[in-house]
GROMACS .gro file of C-alpha atoms in nm:
model
  333
    1UNK     CA    1   3.035  -0.529  -1.512
    2UNK     CA    2   2.704  -0.662  -1.383
    3UNK     CA    3   2.553  -0.350  -1.221
    4UNK     CA    4   2.551   0.007  -1.350
    5UNK     CA    5   2.407   0.300  -1.154
    6UNK     CA    6   2.361   0.631  -1.337
    7UNK     CA    7   2.115   0.781  -1.088
    8UNK     CA    8   2.071   1.149  -1.009
    9UNK     CA    9   2.242   1.302  -1.311
   10UNK     CA   10   2.118   1.519  -1.598
   11UNK     CA   11   2.123   1.257  -1.873
   12UNK     CA   12   1.884   1.328  -2.160
   13UNK     CA   13   1.970   1.008  -2.347
   14UNK     CA   14   2.141   0.678  -2.280
   15UNK     CA   15   2.484   0.604  -2.425
   16UNK     CA   16   2.479   0.386  -2.738
   17UNK     CA   17   2.737   0.140  -2.604
   18UNK     CA   18   2.490   0.002  -2.346
   19UNK     CA   19   2.324  -0.225  -2.601
   20UNK     CA   20   2.656  -0.405  -2.641
   21UNK     CA   21   2.702  -0.458  -2.265
   22UNK     CA   22   2.555  -0.806  -2.248
   23UNK     CA   23   2.699  -0.877  -1.903
   24UNK     CA   24   2.498  -0.602  -1.728
   25UNK     CA   25   2.224  -0.753  -1.513
   26UNK     CA   26   2.105  -0.436  -1.337
   27UNK     CA   27   2.076  -0.089  -1.491
   28UNK     CA   28   1.949   0.206  -1.286
   29UNK     CA   29   1.903   0.549  -1.443
   30UNK     CA   30   1.676   0.702  -1.177
   31UNK     CA   31   1.612   1.076  -1.154
   32UNK     CA   32   1.762   1.196  -1.478
   33UNK     CA   33   1.613   1.388  -1.774
   34UNK     CA   34   1.557   1.105  -2.022
   35UNK     CA   35   1.290   1.181  -2.281
   36UNK     CA   36   1.330   0.862  -2.483
   37UNK     CA   37   1.480   0.515  -2.473
   38UNK     CA   38   1.693   0.399  -2.767
   39UNK     CA   39   1.559   0.112  -2.977
   40UNK     CA   40   1.883  -0.073  -2.909
   41UNK     CA   41   1.828  -0.097  -2.531
   42UNK     CA   42   1.615  -0.417  -2.547
   43UNK     CA   43   1.916  -0.584  -2.711
   44UNK     CA   44   2.082  -0.599  -2.365
   45UNK     CA   45   2.007  -0.967  -2.347
   46UNK     CA   46   2.146  -1.014  -1.996
   47UNK     CA   47   1.945  -0.731  -1.837
   48UNK     CA   48   1.720  -0.846  -1.552
   49UNK     CA   49   1.645  -0.520  -1.366
   50UNK     CA   50   1.580  -0.184  -1.536
   51UNK     CA   51   1.497   0.120  -1.322
   52UNK     CA   52   1.395   0.437  -1.509
   53UNK     CA   53   1.210   0.606  -1.224
   54UNK     CA   54   1.189   0.985  -1.224
   55UNK     CA   55   1.259   1.077  -1.585
   56UNK     CA   56   1.053   1.252  -1.854
   57UNK     CA   57   0.959   0.957  -2.074
   58UNK     CA   58   0.640   0.997  -2.278
   59UNK     CA   59   0.672   0.675  -2.479
   60UNK     CA   60   0.875   0.354  -2.498
   61UNK     CA   61   1.030   0.184  -2.804
   62UNK     CA   62   0.797  -0.041  -3.000
   63UNK     CA   63   1.046  -0.326  -2.966
   64UNK     CA   64   1.033  -0.341  -2.584
   65UNK     CA   65   0.919  -0.701  -2.620
   66UNK     CA   66   1.270  -0.802  -2.728
   67UNK     CA   67   1.399  -0.804  -2.369
   68UNK     CA   68   1.486  -1.168  -2.314
   69UNK     CA   69   1.550  -1.188  -1.937
   70UNK     CA   70   1.392  -0.877  -1.787
   71UNK     CA   71   1.236  -0.952  -1.446
   72UNK     CA   72   1.184  -0.607  -1.291
   73UNK     CA   73   1.089  -0.293  -1.485
   74UNK     CA   74   1.042   0.034  -1.296
   75UNK     CA   75   0.893   0.323  -1.497
   76UNK     CA   76   0.738   0.525  -1.216
   77UNK     CA   77   0.719   0.904  -1.215
   78UNK     CA   78   0.742   0.962  -1.587
   79UNK     CA   79   0.485   1.096  -1.836
   80UNK     CA   80   0.371   0.770  -1.994
   81UNK     CA   81   0.015   0.729  -2.124
   82UNK     CA   82   0.051   0.383  -2.275
   83UNK     CA   83   0.283   0.088  -2.330
   84UNK     CA   84   0.387  -0.078  -2.660
   85UNK     CA   85   0.189  -0.392  -2.737
   86UNK     CA   86   0.511  -0.588  -2.786
   87UNK     CA   87   0.565  -0.591  -2.409
   88UNK     CA   88   0.326  -0.885  -2.383
   89UNK     CA   89   0.615  -1.096  -2.514
   90UNK     CA   90   0.835  -1.034  -2.207
   91UNK     CA   91   0.751  -1.368  -2.050
   92UNK     CA   92   1.013  -1.327  -1.775
   93UNK     CA   93   0.867  -1.003  -1.635
   94UNK     CA   94   0.744  -1.031  -1.274
   95UNK     CA   95   0.744  -0.673  -1.138
   96UNK     CA   96   0.610  -0.369  -1.324
   97UNK     CA   97   0.616  -0.026  -1.160
   98UNK     CA   98   0.406   0.238  -1.337
   99UNK     CA   99   0.294   0.469  -1.055
  100UNK     CA  100   0.279   0.847  -1.103
  101UNK     CA  101   0.241   0.855  -1.480
  102UNK     CA  102  -0.053   0.968  -1.694
  103UNK     CA  103  -0.234   0.638  -1.764
  104UNK     CA  104  -0.610   0.664  -1.808
  105UNK     CA  105  -0.656   0.289  -1.845
  106UNK     CA  106  -0.464  -0.028  -1.767
  107UNK     CA  107  -0.255  -0.100  -2.078
  108UNK     CA  108  -0.390  -0.403  -2.264
  109UNK     CA  109  -0.051  -0.570  -2.296
  110UNK     CA  110  -0.029  -0.607  -1.917
  111UNK     CA  111  -0.312  -0.859  -1.915
  112UNK     CA  112  -0.105  -1.091  -2.134
  113UNK     CA  113   0.218  -1.091  -1.934
  114UNK     CA  114   0.133  -1.410  -1.751
  115UNK     CA  115   0.435  -1.412  -1.520
  116UNK     CA  116   0.351  -1.081  -1.353
  117UNK     CA  117   0.346  -1.099  -0.973
  118UNK     CA  118   0.340  -0.729  -0.887
  119UNK     CA  119   0.182  -0.430  -1.067
  120UNK     CA  120   0.185  -0.074  -0.937
  121UNK     CA  121  -0.039   0.174  -1.118
  122UNK     CA  122  -0.094   0.404  -0.821
  123UNK     CA  123  -0.147   0.777  -0.870
  124UNK     CA  124  -0.244   0.780  -1.234
  125UNK     CA  125  -0.579   0.879  -1.388
  126UNK     CA  126  -0.729   0.532  -1.433
  127UNK     CA  127  -1.109   0.522  -1.433
  128UNK     CA  128  -1.173   0.151  -1.488
  129UNK     CA  129  -0.998  -0.183  -1.447
  130UNK     CA  130  -1.072  -0.433  -1.724
  131UNK     CA  131  -1.184  -0.785  -1.635
  132UNK     CA  132  -0.881  -0.924  -1.817
  133UNK     CA  133  -0.660  -0.849  -1.518
  134UNK     CA  134  -0.819  -1.150  -1.352
  135UNK     CA  135  -0.629  -1.370  -1.599
  136UNK     CA  136  -0.299  -1.299  -1.424
  137UNK     CA  137  -0.295  -1.615  -1.215
  138UNK     CA  138   0.035  -1.537  -1.037
  139UNK     CA  139  -0.048  -1.177  -0.945
  140UNK     CA  140  -0.005  -1.127  -0.571
  141UNK     CA  141   0.047  -0.748  -0.539
  142UNK     CA  142  -0.175  -0.491  -0.710
  143UNK     CA  143  -0.149  -0.122  -0.626
  144UNK     CA  144  -0.419   0.105  -0.771
  145UNK     CA  145  -0.449   0.379  -0.508
  146UNK     CA  146  -0.486   0.743  -0.607
  147UNK     CA  147  -0.675   0.697  -0.934
  148UNK     CA  148  -1.031   0.779  -1.050
  149UNK     CA  149  -1.186   0.433  -1.031
  150UNK     CA  150  -1.562   0.467  -0.972
  151UNK     CA  151  -1.640   0.104  -0.888
  152UNK     CA  152  -1.450  -0.166  -0.702
  153UNK     CA  153  -1.327  -0.403  -0.977
  154UNK     CA  154  -1.553  -0.708  -0.946
  155UNK     CA  155  -1.293  -0.922  -1.121
  156UNK     CA  156  -1.035  -0.888  -0.843
  157UNK     CA  157  -1.174  -1.176  -0.633
  158UNK     CA  158  -1.085  -1.402  -0.928
  159UNK     CA  159  -0.714  -1.326  -0.873
  160UNK     CA  160  -0.658  -1.625  -0.648
  161UNK     CA  161  -0.300  -1.538  -0.548
  162UNK     CA  162  -0.369  -1.172  -0.464
  163UNK     CA  163  -0.246  -1.097  -0.112
  164UNK     CA  164  -0.157  -0.724  -0.124
  165UNK     CA  165  -0.417  -0.481  -0.260
  166UNK     CA  166  -0.395  -0.103  -0.236
  167UNK     CA  167  -0.700   0.065  -0.382
  168UNK     CA  168  -0.762   0.364  -0.156
  169UNK     CA  169  -0.804   0.724  -0.271
  170UNK     CA  170  -1.040   0.641  -0.557
  171UNK     CA  171  -1.395   0.744  -0.648
  172UNK     CA  172  -1.610   0.457  -0.518
  173UNK     CA  173  -1.780   0.482  -0.179
  174UNK     CA  174  -1.873   0.120  -0.111
  175UNK     CA  175  -1.730  -0.229  -0.128
  176UNK     CA  176  -1.906  -0.526  -0.293
  177UNK     CA  177  -1.987  -0.846  -0.106
  178UNK     CA  178  -1.747  -1.024  -0.338
  179UNK     CA  179  -1.449  -0.872  -0.157
  180UNK     CA  180  -1.497  -1.150   0.097
  181UNK     CA  181  -1.376  -1.396  -0.167
  182UNK     CA  182  -1.021  -1.263  -0.140
  183UNK     CA  183  -0.948  -1.528   0.121
  184UNK     CA  184  -0.571  -1.513   0.078
  185UNK     CA  185  -0.547  -1.138   0.126
  186UNK     CA  186  -0.284  -1.038   0.382
  187UNK     CA  187  -0.243  -0.663   0.324
  188UNK     CA  188  -0.536  -0.440   0.227
  189UNK     CA  189  -0.549  -0.062   0.195
  190UNK     CA  190  -0.895   0.092   0.143
  191UNK     CA  191  -0.831   0.436   0.289
  192UNK     CA  192  -0.981   0.766   0.165
  193UNK     CA  193  -1.292   0.615   0.006
  194UNK     CA  194  -1.569   0.784   0.209
  195UNK     CA  195  -1.681   0.440   0.331
  196UNK     CA  196  -1.968   0.442   0.583
  197UNK     CA  197  -1.954   0.068   0.654
  198UNK     CA  198  -1.796  -0.260   0.550
  199UNK     CA  199  -1.987  -0.550   0.392
  200UNK     CA  200  -2.067  -0.845   0.619
  201UNK     CA  201  -1.847  -1.067   0.402
  202UNK     CA  202  -1.545  -0.863   0.510
  203UNK     CA  203  -1.508  -1.095   0.809
  204UNK     CA  204  -1.416  -1.374   0.566
  205UNK     CA  205  -1.076  -1.208   0.510
  206UNK     CA  206  -0.939  -1.409   0.800
  207UNK     CA  207  -0.578  -1.404   0.672
  208UNK     CA  208  -0.544  -1.025   0.688
  209UNK     CA  209  -0.230  -0.907   0.863
  210UNK     CA  210  -0.240  -0.535   0.773
  211UNK     CA  211  -0.553  -0.324   0.720
  212UNK     CA  212  -0.571   0.046   0.639
  213UNK     CA  213  -0.921   0.199   0.663
  214UNK     CA  214  -0.807   0.550   0.754
  215UNK     CA  215  -0.982   0.867   0.640
  216UNK     CA  216  -1.323   0.720   0.566
  217UNK     CA  217  -1.659   0.800   0.725
  218UNK     CA  218  -1.674   0.505   0.965
  219UNK     CA  219  -1.841   0.673   1.263
  220UNK     CA  220  -1.901   0.325   1.414
  221UNK     CA  221  -1.616   0.078   1.449
  222UNK     CA  222  -1.689  -0.202   1.196
  223UNK     CA  223  -1.781  -0.525   1.374
  224UNK     CA  224  -1.648  -0.726   1.082
  225UNK     CA  225  -1.291  -0.631   1.178
  226UNK     CA  226  -1.335  -0.788   1.522
  227UNK     CA  227  -1.339  -1.133   1.358
  228UNK     CA  228  -0.998  -1.084   1.193
  229UNK     CA  229  -0.790  -1.236   1.469
  230UNK     CA  230  -0.469  -1.263   1.264
  231UNK     CA  231  -0.443  -0.889   1.212
  232UNK     CA  232  -0.119  -0.729   1.329
  233UNK     CA  233  -0.150  -0.371   1.205
  234UNK     CA  234  -0.469  -0.165   1.198
  235UNK     CA  235  -0.472   0.187   1.058
  236UNK     CA  236  -0.803   0.355   1.146
  237UNK     CA  237  -0.721   0.725   1.174
  238UNK     CA  238  -0.933   1.013   1.049
  239UNK     CA  239  -1.275   0.855   1.085
  240UNK     CA  240  -1.554   0.974   1.314
  241UNK     CA  241  -1.514   0.709   1.581
  242UNK     CA  242  -1.650   0.802   1.922
  243UNK     CA  243  -1.585   0.471   2.095
  244UNK     CA  244  -1.398   0.146   2.052
  245UNK     CA  245  -1.581  -0.183   2.123
  246UNK     CA  246  -1.436  -0.397   2.399
  247UNK     CA  247  -1.405  -0.689   2.157
  248UNK     CA  248  -1.109  -0.520   1.994
  249UNK     CA  249  -0.922  -0.681   2.282
  250UNK     CA  250  -0.980  -1.016   2.110
  251UNK     CA  251  -0.733  -0.912   1.840
  252UNK     CA  252  -0.447  -1.050   2.045
  253UNK     CA  253  -0.198  -1.051   1.756
  254UNK     CA  254  -0.228  -0.674   1.713
  255UNK     CA  255   0.109  -0.497   1.721
  256UNK     CA  256   0.032  -0.157   1.566
  257UNK     CA  257  -0.289   0.040   1.626
  258UNK     CA  258  -0.348   0.386   1.478
  259UNK     CA  259  -0.662   0.566   1.604
  260UNK     CA  260  -0.546   0.925   1.566
  261UNK     CA  261  -0.785   1.204   1.458
  262UNK     CA  262  -1.108   1.049   1.581
  263UNK     CA  263  -1.340   1.159   1.864
  264UNK     CA  264  -1.244   0.907   2.131
  265UNK     CA  265  -1.278   0.985   2.502
  266UNK     CA  266  -1.191   0.647   2.652
  267UNK     CA  267  -1.047   0.304   2.584
  268UNK     CA  268  -1.199  -0.036   2.670
  269UNK     CA  269  -1.119  -0.152   3.024
  270UNK     CA  270  -0.960  -0.470   2.882
  271UNK     CA  271  -0.726  -0.277   2.652
  272UNK     CA  272  -0.424  -0.404   2.845
  273UNK     CA  273  -0.499  -0.760   2.731
  274UNK     CA  274  -0.354  -0.666   2.393
  275UNK     CA  275  -0.032  -0.826   2.509
  276UNK     CA  276   0.150  -0.798   2.174
  277UNK     CA  277   0.070  -0.431   2.114
  278UNK     CA  278   0.389  -0.230   2.056
  279UNK     CA  279   0.275   0.094   1.893
  280UNK     CA  280  -0.042   0.295   1.958
  281UNK     CA  281  -0.134   0.637   1.820
  282UNK     CA  282  -0.424   0.806   2.000
  283UNK     CA  283  -0.332   1.165   1.917
  284UNK     CA  284  -0.587   1.429   1.817
  285UNK     CA  285  -0.877   1.271   2.005
  286UNK     CA  286  -1.084   1.397   2.298
  287UNK     CA  287  -0.918   1.227   2.595
  288UNK     CA  288  -0.902   1.443   2.906
  289UNK     CA  289  -0.722   1.192   3.125
  290UNK     CA  290  -0.463   0.934   3.042
  291UNK     CA  291  -0.661   0.605   3.026
  292UNK     CA  292  -0.565   0.367   3.306
  293UNK     CA  293  -0.601   0.069   3.073
  294UNK     CA  294  -0.334   0.228   2.851
  295UNK     CA  295  -0.096   0.251   3.148
  296UNK     CA  296  -0.145  -0.120   3.210
  297UNK     CA  297  -0.055  -0.225   2.854
  298UNK     CA  298   0.299  -0.312   2.951
  299UNK     CA  299   0.406  -0.440   2.608
  300UNK     CA  300   0.389  -0.088   2.457
  301UNK     CA  301   0.707   0.067   2.322
  302UNK     CA  302   0.562   0.377   2.151
  303UNK     CA  303   0.265   0.586   2.265
  304UNK     CA  304   0.132   0.906   2.107
  305UNK     CA  305  -0.158   1.072   2.285
  306UNK     CA  306  -0.060   1.428   2.197
  307UNK     CA  307  -0.310   1.706   2.119
  308UNK     CA  308  -0.576   1.553   2.344
  309UNK     CA  309  -0.586   1.821   2.616
  310UNK     CA  310  -0.471   1.578   2.886
  311UNK     CA  311  -0.529   1.736   3.229
  312UNK     CA  312  -0.366   1.476   3.454
  313UNK     CA  313  -0.107   1.200   3.440
  314UNK     CA  314  -0.173   0.902   3.674
  315UNK     CA  315   0.105   0.747   3.876
  316UNK     CA  316   0.034   0.419   3.696
  317UNK     CA  317   0.239   0.554   3.407
  318UNK     CA  318   0.534   0.398   3.587
  319UNK     CA  319   0.413   0.053   3.477
  320UNK     CA  320   0.506   0.132   3.116
  321UNK     CA  321   0.864   0.015   3.155
  322UNK     CA  322   0.910  -0.089   2.790
  323UNK     CA  323   0.806   0.246   2.643
  324UNK     CA  324   1.083   0.416   2.447
  325UNK     CA  325   0.880   0.712   2.313
  326UNK     CA  326   0.585   0.871   2.494
  327UNK     CA  327   0.426   1.179   2.335
  328UNK     CA  328   0.172   1.372   2.545
  329UNK     CA  329   0.240   1.729   2.431
  330UNK     CA  330   0.000   1.993   2.296
  331UNK     CA  331   0.093   2.141   1.960
  332UNK     CA  332   0.075   2.520   2.000
  333UNK     CA  333   0.121   2.597   1.629
   0.00000   0.00000   0.00000
């Protein structure tokens, strides 16, 4: 037996025989009632993937460092406040999922697990990120959204391999100029931060493919974004935008554009030149008429312009021959 799934039961403890099952490579015990992990579990020398999501763990065994081949460890949605220091010895560990626990700081042992490529600490109570995290030279995904971090961690630009950063829904309201040093960044989420503007160095993030700046206070569309010509997905909902600059049409690789819940009344005349655009959400804005430039964007497959009090539909809508879903209704709830 190489894989064992025990998900969705009412287990309060793991069976003792597991430590003798050296052939098991993947063990999943998601969504049970575990309150502790037996000291013998790290003796499963063949174990590579351990998923303990959705239990009631408050602590881990002190000998966690004895795992010899563990690559992926998922401990999300438990009640953990810390990790045993011995975990720094798990040299094979690459993915560590710790979201939705009760961490107030990044456990020290994490900084010493040099093989880590992905860390998720989202939705905890973390207030500060220590500079030591910059020592993880292979780290390419870091998720810190939904914490209590008051300042953007200045050390992050030192993480040369970082290409996926989620740090929205925290306490800081500005970004440092040093964020422009994250040249390799491909996916960035900085939503729900009460941002009023982006630093000028933001335009240096020329490798960005996905950007989420939703639910900030960006009443003016940031010019820095208009230089990011590789971008494919832009989430910009819930700001105070009243207009979109015509240069957004230079983002010719754009496939997904979310502008819902702003104060838009029109689109740029050249909007149809976004020839790769597949999905656009313009709902909950202040359009009164269906923009003609939207009707000419023939690549579109999904359009949502609901809850905008549209008073007329132009005949040009017939040009949208690739559209599979078109939402123009008014929610009466």
